[in-house]
Each structure stands twice: as C-alpha cells, then as structure tokens.
Tab-separated table of C-alpha atoms in Angstrom:
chain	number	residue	atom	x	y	z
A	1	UNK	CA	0.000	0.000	0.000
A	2	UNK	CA	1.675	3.604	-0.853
A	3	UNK	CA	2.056	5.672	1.787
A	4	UNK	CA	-0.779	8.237	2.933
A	5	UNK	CA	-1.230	10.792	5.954
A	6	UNK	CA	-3.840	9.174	6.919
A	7	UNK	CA	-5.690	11.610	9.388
A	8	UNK	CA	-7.668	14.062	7.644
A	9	UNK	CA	-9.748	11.752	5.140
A	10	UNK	CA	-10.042	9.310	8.121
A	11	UNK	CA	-11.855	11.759	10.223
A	12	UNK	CA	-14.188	13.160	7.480
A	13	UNK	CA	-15.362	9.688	6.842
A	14	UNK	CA	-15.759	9.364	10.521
A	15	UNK	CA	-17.755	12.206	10.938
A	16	UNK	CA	-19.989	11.366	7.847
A	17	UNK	CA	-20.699	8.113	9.861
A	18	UNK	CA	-21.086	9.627	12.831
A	19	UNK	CA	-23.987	12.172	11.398
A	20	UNK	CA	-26.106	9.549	10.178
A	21	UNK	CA	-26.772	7.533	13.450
A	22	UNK	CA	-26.624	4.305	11.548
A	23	UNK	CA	-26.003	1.360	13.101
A	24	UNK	CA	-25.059	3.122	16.548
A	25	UNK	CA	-26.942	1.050	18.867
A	26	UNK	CA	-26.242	-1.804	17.544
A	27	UNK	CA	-22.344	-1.503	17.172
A	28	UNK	CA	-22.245	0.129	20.612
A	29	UNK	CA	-23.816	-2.366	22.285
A	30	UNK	CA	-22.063	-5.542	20.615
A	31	UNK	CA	-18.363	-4.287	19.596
A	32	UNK	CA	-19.777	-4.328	15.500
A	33	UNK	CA	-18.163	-7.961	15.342
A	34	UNK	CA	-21.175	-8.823	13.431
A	35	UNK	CA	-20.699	-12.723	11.750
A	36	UNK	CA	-17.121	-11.814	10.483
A	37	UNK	CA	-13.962	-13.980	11.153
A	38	UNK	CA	-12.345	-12.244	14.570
A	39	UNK	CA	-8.875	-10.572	13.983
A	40	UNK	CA	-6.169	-12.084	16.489
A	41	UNK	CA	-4.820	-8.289	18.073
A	42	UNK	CA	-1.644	-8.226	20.030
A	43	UNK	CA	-1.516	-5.044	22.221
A	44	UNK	CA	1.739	-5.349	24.493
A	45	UNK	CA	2.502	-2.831	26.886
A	46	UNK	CA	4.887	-2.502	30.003
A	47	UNK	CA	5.648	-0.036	33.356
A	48	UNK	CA	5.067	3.685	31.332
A	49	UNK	CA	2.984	2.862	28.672
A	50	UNK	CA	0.538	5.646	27.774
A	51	UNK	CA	-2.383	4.004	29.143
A	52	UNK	CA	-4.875	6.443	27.061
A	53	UNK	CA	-2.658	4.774	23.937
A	54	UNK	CA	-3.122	1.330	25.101
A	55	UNK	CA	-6.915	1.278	26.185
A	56	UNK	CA	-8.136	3.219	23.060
A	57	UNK	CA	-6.064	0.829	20.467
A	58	UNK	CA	-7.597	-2.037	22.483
A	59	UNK	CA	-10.852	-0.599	23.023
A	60	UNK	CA	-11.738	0.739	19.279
A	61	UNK	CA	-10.458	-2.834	17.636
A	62	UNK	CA	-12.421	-4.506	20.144
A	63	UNK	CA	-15.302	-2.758	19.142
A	64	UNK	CA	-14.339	-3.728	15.166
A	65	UNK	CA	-14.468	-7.488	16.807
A	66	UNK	CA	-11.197	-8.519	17.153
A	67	UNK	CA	-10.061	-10.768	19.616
A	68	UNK	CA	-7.573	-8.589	21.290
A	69	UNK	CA	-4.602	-9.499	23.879
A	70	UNK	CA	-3.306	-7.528	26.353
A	71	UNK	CA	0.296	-8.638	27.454
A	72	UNK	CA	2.650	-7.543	29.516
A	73	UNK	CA	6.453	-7.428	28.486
A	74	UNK	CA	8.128	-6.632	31.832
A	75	UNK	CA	9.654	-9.082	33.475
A	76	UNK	CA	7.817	-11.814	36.024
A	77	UNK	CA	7.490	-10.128	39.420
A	78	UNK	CA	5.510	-10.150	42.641
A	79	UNK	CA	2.620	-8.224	40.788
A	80	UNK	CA	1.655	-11.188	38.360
A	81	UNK	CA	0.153	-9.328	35.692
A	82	UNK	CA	-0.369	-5.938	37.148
A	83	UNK	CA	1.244	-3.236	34.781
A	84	UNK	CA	1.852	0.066	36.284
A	85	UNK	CA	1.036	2.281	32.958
A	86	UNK	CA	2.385	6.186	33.216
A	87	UNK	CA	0.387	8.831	35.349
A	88	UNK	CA	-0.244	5.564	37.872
A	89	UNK	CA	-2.845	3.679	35.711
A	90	UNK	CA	-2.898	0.399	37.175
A	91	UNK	CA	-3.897	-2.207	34.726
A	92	UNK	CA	-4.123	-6.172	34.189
A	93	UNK	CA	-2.942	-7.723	31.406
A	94	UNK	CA	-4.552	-10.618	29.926
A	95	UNK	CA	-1.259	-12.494	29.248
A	96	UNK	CA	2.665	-12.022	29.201
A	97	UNK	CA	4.351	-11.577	25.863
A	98	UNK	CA	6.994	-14.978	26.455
A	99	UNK	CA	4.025	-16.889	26.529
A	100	UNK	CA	2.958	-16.047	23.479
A	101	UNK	CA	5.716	-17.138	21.090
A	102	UNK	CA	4.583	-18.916	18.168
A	103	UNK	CA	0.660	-17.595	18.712
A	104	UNK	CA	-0.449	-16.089	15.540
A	105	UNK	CA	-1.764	-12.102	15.027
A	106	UNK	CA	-3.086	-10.427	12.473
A	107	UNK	CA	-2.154	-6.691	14.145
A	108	UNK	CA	0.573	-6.668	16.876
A	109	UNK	CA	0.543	-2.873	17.810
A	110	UNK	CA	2.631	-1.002	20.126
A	111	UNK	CA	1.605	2.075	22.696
A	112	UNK	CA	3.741	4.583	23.310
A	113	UNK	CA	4.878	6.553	26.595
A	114	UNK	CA	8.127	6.921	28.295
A	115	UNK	CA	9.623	4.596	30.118
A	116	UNK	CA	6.664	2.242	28.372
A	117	UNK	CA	8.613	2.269	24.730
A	118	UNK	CA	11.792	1.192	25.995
A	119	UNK	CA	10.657	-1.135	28.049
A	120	UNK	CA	8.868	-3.031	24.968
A	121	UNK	CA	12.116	-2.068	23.307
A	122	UNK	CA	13.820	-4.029	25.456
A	123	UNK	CA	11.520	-7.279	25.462
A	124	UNK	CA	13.564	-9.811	23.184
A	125	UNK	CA	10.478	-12.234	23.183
A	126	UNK	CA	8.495	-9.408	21.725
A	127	UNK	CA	10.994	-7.775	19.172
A	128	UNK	CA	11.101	-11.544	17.773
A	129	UNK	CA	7.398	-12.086	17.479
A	130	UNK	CA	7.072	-8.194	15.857
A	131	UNK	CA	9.690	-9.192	13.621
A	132	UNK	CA	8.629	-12.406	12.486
A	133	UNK	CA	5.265	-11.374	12.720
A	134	UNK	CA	6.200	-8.534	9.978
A	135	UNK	CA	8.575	-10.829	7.886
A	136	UNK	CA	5.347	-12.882	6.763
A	137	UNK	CA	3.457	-9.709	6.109
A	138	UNK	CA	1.494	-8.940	9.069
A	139	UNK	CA	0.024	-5.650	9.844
A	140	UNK	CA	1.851	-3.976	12.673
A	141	UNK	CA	1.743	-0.618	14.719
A	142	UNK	CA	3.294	2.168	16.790
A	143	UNK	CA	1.495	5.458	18.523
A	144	UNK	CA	4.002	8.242	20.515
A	145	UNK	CA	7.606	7.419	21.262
A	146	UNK	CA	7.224	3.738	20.112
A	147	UNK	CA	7.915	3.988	16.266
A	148	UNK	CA	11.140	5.765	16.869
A	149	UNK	CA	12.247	4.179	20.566
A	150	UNK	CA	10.826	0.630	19.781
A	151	UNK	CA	10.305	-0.117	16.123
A	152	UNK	CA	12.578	1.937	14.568
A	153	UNK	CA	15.487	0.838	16.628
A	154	UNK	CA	14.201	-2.824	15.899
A	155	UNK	CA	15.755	-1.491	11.778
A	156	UNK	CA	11.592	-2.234	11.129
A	157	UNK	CA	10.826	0.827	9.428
A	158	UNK	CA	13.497	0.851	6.849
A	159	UNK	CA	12.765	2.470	3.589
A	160	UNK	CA	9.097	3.528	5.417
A	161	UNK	CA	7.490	6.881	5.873
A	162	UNK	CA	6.615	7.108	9.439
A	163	UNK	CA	5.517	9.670	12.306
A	164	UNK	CA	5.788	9.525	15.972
A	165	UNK	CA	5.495	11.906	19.065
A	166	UNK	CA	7.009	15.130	17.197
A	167	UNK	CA	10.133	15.578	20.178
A	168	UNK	CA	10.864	11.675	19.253
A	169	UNK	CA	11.296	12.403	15.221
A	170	UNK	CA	14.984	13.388	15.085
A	171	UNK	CA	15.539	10.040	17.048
A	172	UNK	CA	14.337	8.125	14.023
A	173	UNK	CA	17.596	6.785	12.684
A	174	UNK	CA	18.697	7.574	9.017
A	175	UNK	CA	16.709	5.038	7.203
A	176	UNK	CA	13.377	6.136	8.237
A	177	UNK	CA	11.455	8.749	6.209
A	178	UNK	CA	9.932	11.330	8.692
A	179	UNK	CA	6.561	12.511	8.313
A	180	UNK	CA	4.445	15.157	10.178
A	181	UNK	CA	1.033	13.693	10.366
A	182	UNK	CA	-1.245	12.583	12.661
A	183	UNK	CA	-1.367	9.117	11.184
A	184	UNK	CA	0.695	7.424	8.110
A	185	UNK	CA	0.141	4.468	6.565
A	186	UNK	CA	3.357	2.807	4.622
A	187	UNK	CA	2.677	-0.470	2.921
A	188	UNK	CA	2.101	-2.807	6.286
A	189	UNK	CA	3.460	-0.154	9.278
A	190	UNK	CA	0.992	2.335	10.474
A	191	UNK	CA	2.244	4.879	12.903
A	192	UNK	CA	0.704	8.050	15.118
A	193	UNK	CA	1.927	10.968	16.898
A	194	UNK	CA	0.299	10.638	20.175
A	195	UNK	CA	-2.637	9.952	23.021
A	196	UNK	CA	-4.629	12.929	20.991
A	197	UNK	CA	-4.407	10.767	18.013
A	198	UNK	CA	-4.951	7.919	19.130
A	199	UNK	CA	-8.872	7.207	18.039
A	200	UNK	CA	-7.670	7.974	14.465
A	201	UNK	CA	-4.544	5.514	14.798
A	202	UNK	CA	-7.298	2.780	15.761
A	203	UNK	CA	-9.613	3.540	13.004
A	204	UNK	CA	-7.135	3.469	10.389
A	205	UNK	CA	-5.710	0.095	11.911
A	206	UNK	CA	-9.485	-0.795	11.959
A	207	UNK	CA	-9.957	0.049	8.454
A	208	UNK	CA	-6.692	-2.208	7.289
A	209	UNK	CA	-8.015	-4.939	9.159
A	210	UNK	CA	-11.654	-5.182	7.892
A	211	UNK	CA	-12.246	-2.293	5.579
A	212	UNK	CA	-13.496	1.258	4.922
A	213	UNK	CA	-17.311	0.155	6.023
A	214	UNK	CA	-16.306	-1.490	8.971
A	215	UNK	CA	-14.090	1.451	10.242
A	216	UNK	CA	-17.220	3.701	9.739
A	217	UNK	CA	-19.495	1.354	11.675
A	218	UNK	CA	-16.880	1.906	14.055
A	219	UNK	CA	-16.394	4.958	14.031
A	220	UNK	CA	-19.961	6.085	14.293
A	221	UNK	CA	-20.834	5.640	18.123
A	222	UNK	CA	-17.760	7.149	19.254
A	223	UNK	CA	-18.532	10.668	17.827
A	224	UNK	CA	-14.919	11.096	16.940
A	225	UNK	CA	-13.675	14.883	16.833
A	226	UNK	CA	-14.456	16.255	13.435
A	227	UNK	CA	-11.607	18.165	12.895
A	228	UNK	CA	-8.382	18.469	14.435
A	229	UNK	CA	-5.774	21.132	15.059
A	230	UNK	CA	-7.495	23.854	16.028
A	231	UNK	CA	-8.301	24.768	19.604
A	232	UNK	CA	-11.380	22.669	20.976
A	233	UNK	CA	-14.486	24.614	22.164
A	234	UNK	CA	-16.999	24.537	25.616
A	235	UNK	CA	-20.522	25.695	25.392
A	236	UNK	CA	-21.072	27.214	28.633
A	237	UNK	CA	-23.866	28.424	30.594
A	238	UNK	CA	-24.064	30.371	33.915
A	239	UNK	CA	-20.197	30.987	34.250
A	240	UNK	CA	-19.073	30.379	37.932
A	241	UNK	CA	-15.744	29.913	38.832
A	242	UNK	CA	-14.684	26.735	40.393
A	243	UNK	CA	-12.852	26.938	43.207
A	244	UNK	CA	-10.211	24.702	44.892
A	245	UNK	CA	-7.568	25.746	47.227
A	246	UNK	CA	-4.402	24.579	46.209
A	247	UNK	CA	-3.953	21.331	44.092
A	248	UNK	CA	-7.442	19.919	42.712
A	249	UNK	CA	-8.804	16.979	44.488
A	250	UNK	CA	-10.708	15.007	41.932
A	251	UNK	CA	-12.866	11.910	42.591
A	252	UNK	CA	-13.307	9.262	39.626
A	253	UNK	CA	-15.697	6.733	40.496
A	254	UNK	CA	-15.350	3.880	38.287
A	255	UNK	CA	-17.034	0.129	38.108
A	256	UNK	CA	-17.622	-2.955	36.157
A	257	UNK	CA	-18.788	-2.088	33.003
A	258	UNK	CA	-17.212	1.555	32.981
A	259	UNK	CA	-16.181	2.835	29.277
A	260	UNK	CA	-12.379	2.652	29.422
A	261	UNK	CA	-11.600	5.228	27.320
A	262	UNK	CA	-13.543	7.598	29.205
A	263	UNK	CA	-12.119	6.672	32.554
A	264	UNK	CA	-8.880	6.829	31.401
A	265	UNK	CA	-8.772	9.712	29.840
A	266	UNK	CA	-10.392	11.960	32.696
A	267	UNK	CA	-7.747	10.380	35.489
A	268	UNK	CA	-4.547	10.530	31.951
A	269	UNK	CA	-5.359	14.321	31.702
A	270	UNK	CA	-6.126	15.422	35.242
A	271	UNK	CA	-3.083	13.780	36.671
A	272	UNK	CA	-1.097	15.259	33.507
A	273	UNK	CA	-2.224	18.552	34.639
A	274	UNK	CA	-1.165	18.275	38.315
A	275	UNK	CA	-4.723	17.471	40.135
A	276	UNK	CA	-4.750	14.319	42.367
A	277	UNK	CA	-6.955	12.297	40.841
A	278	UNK	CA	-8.463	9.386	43.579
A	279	UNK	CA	-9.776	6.309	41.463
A	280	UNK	CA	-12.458	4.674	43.344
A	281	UNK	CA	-14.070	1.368	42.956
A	282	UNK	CA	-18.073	0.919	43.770
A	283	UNK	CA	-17.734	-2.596	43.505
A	284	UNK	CA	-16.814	-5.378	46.054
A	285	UNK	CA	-13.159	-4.911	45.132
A	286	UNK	CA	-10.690	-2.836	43.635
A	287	UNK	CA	-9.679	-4.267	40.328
A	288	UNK	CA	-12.600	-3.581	37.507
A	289	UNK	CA	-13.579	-4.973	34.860
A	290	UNK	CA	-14.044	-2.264	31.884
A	291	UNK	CA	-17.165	-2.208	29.301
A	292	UNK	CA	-15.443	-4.026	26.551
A	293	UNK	CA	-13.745	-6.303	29.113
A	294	UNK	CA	-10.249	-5.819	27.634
A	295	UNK	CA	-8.345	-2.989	30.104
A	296	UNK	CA	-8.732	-4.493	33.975
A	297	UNK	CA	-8.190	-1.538	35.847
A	298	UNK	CA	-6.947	-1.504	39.302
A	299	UNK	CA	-8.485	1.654	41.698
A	300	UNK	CA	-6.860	3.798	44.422
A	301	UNK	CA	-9.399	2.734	46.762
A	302	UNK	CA	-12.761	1.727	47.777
A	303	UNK	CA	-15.555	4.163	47.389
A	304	UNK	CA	-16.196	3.897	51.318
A	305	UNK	CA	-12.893	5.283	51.899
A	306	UNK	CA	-13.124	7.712	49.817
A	307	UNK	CA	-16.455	9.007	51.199
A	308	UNK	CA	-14.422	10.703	54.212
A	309	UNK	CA	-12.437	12.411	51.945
A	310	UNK	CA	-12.971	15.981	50.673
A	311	UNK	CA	-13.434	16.683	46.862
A	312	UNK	CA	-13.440	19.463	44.760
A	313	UNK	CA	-14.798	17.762	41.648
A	314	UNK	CA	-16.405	14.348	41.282
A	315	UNK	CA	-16.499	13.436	37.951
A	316	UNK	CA	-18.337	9.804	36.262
A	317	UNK	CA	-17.467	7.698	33.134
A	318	UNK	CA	-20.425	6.341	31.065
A	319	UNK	CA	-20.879	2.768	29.803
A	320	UNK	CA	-24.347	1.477	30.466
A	321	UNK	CA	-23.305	-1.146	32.690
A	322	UNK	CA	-21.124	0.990	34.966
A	323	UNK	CA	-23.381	4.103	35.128
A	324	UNK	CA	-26.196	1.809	35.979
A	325	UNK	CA	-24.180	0.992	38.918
A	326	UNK	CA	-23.295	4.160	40.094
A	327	UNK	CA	-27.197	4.689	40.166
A	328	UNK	CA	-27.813	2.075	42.104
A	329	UNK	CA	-24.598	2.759	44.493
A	330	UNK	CA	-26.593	4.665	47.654
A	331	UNK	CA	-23.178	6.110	49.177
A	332	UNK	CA	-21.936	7.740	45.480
A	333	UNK	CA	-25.548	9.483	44.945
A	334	UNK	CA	-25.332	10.450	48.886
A	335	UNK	CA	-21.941	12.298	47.323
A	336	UNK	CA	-23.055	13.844	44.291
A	337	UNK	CA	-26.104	15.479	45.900
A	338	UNK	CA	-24.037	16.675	49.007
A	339	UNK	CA	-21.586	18.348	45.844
A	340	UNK	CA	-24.559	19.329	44.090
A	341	UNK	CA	-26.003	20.975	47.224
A	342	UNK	CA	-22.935	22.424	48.340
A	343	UNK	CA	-22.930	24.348	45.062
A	344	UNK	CA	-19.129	22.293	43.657
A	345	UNK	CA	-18.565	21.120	40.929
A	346	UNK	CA	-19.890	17.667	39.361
A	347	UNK	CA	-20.147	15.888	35.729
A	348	UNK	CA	-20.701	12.720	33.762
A	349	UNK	CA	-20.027	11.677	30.285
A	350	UNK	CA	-21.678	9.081	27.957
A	351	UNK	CA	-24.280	7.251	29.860
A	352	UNK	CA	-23.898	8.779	33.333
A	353	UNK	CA	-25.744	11.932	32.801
A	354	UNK	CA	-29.015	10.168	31.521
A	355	UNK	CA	-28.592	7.266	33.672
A	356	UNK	CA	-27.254	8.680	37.301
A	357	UNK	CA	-27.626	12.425	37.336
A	358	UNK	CA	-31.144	12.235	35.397
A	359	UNK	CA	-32.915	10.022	37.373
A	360	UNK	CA	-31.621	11.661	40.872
A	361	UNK	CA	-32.523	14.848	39.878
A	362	UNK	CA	-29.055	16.007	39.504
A	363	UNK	CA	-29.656	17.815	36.216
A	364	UNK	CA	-33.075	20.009	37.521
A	365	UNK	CA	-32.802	23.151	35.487
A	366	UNK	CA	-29.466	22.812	33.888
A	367	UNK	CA	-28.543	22.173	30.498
A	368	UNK	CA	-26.491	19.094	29.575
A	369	UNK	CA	-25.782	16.448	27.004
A	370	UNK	CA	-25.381	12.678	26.694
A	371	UNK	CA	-24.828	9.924	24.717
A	372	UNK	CA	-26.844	10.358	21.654
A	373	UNK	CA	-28.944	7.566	21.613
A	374	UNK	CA	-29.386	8.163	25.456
A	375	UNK	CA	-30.021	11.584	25.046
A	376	UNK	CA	-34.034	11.316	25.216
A	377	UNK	CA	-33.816	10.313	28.578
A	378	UNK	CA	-32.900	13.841	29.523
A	379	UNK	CA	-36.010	16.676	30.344
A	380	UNK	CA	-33.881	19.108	28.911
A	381	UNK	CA	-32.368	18.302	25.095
A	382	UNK	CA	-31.743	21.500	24.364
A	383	UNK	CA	-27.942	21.417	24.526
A	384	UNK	CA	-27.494	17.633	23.548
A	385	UNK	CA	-26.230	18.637	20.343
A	386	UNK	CA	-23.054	20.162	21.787
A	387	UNK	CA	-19.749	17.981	22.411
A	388	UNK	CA	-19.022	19.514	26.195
A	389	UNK	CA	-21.696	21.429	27.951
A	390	UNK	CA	-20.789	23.223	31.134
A	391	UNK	CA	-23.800	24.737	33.474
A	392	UNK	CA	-22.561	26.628	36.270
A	393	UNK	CA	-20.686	23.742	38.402
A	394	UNK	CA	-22.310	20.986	36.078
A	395	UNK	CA	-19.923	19.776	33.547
A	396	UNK	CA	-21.157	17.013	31.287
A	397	UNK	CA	-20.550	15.225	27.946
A	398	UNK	CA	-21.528	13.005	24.930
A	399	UNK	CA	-19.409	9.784	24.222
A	400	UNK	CA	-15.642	8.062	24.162
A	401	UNK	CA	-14.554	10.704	21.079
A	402	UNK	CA	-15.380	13.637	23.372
A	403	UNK	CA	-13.422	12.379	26.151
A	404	UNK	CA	-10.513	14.354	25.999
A	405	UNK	CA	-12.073	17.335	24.925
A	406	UNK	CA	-14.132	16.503	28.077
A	407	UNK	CA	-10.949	16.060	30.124
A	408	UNK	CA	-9.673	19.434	28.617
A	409	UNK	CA	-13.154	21.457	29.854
A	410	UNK	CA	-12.437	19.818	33.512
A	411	UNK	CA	-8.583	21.384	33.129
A	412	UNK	CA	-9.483	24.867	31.994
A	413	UNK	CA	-11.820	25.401	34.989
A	414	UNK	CA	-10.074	24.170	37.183
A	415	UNK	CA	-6.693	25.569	36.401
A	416	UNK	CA	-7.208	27.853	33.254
A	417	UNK	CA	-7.727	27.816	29.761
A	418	UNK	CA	-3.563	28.260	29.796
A	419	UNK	CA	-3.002	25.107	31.144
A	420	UNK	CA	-5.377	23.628	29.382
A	421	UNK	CA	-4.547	24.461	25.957
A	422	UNK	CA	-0.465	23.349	26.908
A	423	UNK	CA	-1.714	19.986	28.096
A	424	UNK	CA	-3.828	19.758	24.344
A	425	UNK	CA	-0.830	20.499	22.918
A	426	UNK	CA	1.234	17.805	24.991
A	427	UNK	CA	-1.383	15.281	23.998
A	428	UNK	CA	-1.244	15.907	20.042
A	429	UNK	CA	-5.240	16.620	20.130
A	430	UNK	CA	-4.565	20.494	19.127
C-alpha cells in the first residue's frame, strides 16, 4: 500500500458516519463484530505505557471485533500481571508476551509513553514475534515514542514513511522517512503521533483490518472529533468559577462495566495537569472490569474510603453497565447530591448523565448532554447537540470521542484555559 497521511480523510469519513446515526446502537452495544472472522490483536505494553494509547487501540479494535490481547512485556514479578502504565494507571494484562511465542496475530501494535517504549524495546520475546510477525506480512503498529524508541530501533521501518510523538522524530535513525502527520500508513506499518491521536490511529488500523465500512461502523458511536488542530471549544452556561484551594482533588468513580476510554482519559489528563486524581471502585473490590472487558483496571481505593475524603470535583465515566451501577450505588448518589447541594462542581459523560444524574434529579434546570442515543432520557435536550456542555458547576458530555475534549473542559476550569490548551498540545489533540 503507498504511503498516505492518513488523518484528515479518516476523520471526514468518521464524521460522515457519525452524522447519520446508523447502526449506533447496535455496534455500541455488541463491539460491530457482526458474523465476520475475529482478527487475532496483540496489544503489548509494560511499566510507562501511555495508558490512554493502550486502552483506546484495544478498546476501538475490540469494538471492530477482534479478539484482542493484552500482554505484559516486563519481566515476572511479585505483581503477576499488574502493569503500572504512566500517570499511575494500574492495569491487568490478559497475558505475558513470552508466553505467546509462536501464537499467531493479524495486528501486533505497540503504545507509546516513556519509560513504556523502551521497556517493549527491550523485550527480546516481543521484538522476535514483531519481527517475524512482519517478515510474513502482518500488519503492525506504533502510537508516541514507540515507532522511533521501539520499532525503529528494531531497523523495522526501513525504507518507510513514518511519524511519531514530534520531540521523538529526530531520534528516528537515518533510514526512516519522517513525516508530520497525525497518522501514516506505509505499505504494512501504520504509525501516530500521540494519546490525541490515538482514536484515528485505531480507526485506520481498523480500516486495514476489515475495511473502509467497517471502520465507519466503528467509528460512528464514538462521535470522533471532526476536525483536528485547532483549539477545541466549551458551550457554557451560567459561568461560575470553580474553586479549589491549592492542588485539585478530583474523585473518579469507576465500576464494572465503565467505558475505558472515558475513565482513562479523565484520570490521563487530570493527573497530567497536576490534580490528584483518587480512582475509586463501587464494587466489592478494587480491580474492575471495563465495558469491553479488555483494560482491567486496578483503583486507588474503595468508594467507602473515599467518602471521608474531601473533593473538589467528582467526575463519572459512562458505559451502560457501569453508570447503571453508580445509580444504584446509595453512598456515590449520597456524594453527588451533598456536591450538588454544596454548590461544587460535578459531571458525567456518555451514559452517566441520563442514567445517574437524570434520574436523581441532579440535572433540575441545567442544560447538559449525553450519549446520543441516550439523550431522550434527559427533560432538557436543548444542549445535547453540543460535544461539552458546562452549566454553572455541572460539567457534562456526549461519548468516548469527546473524552478528551471533556478532560480538557475539567482542566481549563479548574486551572485555566492556559493550562489547558499546553496539556492539548502535549497530547497531540490540538
């Protein structure tokens, strides 16, 4: 296949699918496997991968319906399978890479982050699967530091154009074309720039897999930004200003059944921008189980513990599953009408603003938005069409494509627009 910068036409086509609500329900709900043979998906990742990298490679191909690993390349420790990610994302892999020689893949894709991309680097098992793996013409992958750090010094992108995280691009050694885009495709190496591209690195790996419709299908339901590179927009109503004194103290409930890509992204950016961000679990133990079943994320705590603790924001993930949970969780409503009522701030994104703040008459004269589909559960539609509404202290939004942008909104009131716009920048979204 001749190279192409991938990113632009990928997002138009996204968009297109996204407009005409085809198929949403259905592909949201089921991962859009439909009857198709599944795609074997090798996603490795080790102590500083970008987790936002990792989960939304995993979660997007998942959703395409391929059967997709999760293995850790560090070495055998007292931690099993736990993988401390960057920005103290605590996942579980599914596997570990050396026991995986000799298992077949149609995609093996790498994540970036720092140490993360040295770390796979530095796996032998898994620079002799990627390179056998590509000898017999198998699709393969790198997002962020990991073209130049991992595959390039692997000699795997000889002859190639590639991209990568823009400080990593002089580190591409001699042989390697460079290329400033947001995604390029060379024959059977597809590489990105960063956790802000990462939705569009996963469609086009999508769309190599199983096709242009497929990636659309895809691509739909997520509500993927339409246009990228310019600075990302809030409607707001009723302008307060949130205050905190001193370093933000953000509360992320999450459960089984919470949309990864949301979750991660809210406790990726926050912690990126300097607020502690406490993870806490509603279930009957700390390690979760995500909606598409494929990032096992480990919280900070238990939600009991945290309910002595004093937040400044408290801020949900959708997926239907998990935000039915945090309905049904007594203690979390308890703490979302005691922020509510104590006039701090609160939001939800995906299916957490129709299904938790809807229903417990969080939302009672403010505007928000929601999923789409979801959106009719709301009394007030009025501002579903926009990506990020904020209300006064209510902050809420649509779906896993406006999740950073969501993550951004969260940033700029806390800390200012400033801050907000370097982290963007930092992340490759603007």
């Amino acid at each position: 296949m001749a190279a192409t910068a991938a990113s632009s036409s990928l997002v138009r086509r996204a968009a297109a699918a996204a407009s005409s609500r085809l198929l949403h329900t259905r592909a949201f709900a089921s991962g859009g496997g439909g009857g198709e043979k599944a795609k074997r998906v090798l996603v490795p990742v080790a102590t500083g991968t970008e987790p936002i990298e990792a989960a939304t490679t995993a979660d997007v191909l998942n959703r395409a319906g391929a059967r997709v690993t999760v293995a850790t390349a560090d070495p055998p420790g007292d931690d099993g399978l736990v993988v401390e990610a960057a920005y103290g994302v605590k996942l579980v892999a599914d596997a570990r890479v050396t026991d995986l020689e000799g298992k077949a893949f149609d995609l093996i894709v790498l994540p970036g982050g720092m140490p993360g991309s040295v770390n796979l680097r530095d796996c032998k098992a898994l620079e002799k699967m990627v390179k056998n793996h590509a000898e017999n013409g198998g699709l393969y992958g790198a997002i962020c530091a990991a073209p130049a750090a991992t595959l390039a010094y692997w000699g795997m992108l000889k002859g190639l154009k590639a991209t990568c995280y823009p400080s990593f691009m002089e580190k591409f050694t001699a042989e390697v074309i460079p290329v400033n885009s947001r995604v390029v495709v060379d024959r059977n190496a597809v590489t990105s720039q960063g956790p802000g591209t990462a939705i569009e690195f996963a469609l086009a790996l999508v769309e190599r897999l199983y096709g242009k419709e497929k990636m659309e299908e895809v691509a739909g339901p997520l509500y993927v930004c339409p246009q990228h590179g310019i600075e990302y927009t809030i409607e707001e109503l009723n302008s307060v200003e949130w205050k905190c004194s001193g370093t933000p103290q953000v509360l992320v409930p999450v459960a089984n059944g919470s949309e990864e890509m949301e979750a991660i992204n809210l406790i990726d950016v926050l912690r990126r921008a300097g607020a502690n961000v406490t993870v806490a679990s509603v279930e009957e133990n700390l390690q979760i189980v995500t909606r598409r079943h494929k990032f096992n994320l480990i919280a900070d705590m238990m939600l009991d513990e945290a309910t002595e603790m004093q937040f400044d924001l408290i801020v949900m993930p959708g997926g239907l599953q998990g935000a039915q949970k945090f309905a049904n969780t007594k203690k979390l409503v308890d703490l979302l009408k005691k922020q509510a009522e104590s006039n701090k701030p609160f939001g939800a994104i995906c299916a957490s603003p129709a299904h938790v703040l809807e229903p417990h008459g969080l939302l009672k004269g403010k505007k928000a938005t929601a999923f789409p589909p979801m959106s009719h559960l709301l009394t007030d539609q009025s501002a579903c069409e926009h990506r990020v509404v904020v209300d006064g202290n209510l902050i809420t939004s649509r779906a896993p494509g406006t999740a950073t942008e969501f993550s951004l909104a969260i940033v700029e009131k806390l800390l200012g627009r400033d801050k907000a716009i370097s982290i963007a920048k930092e992340l490759i979204f603007m």
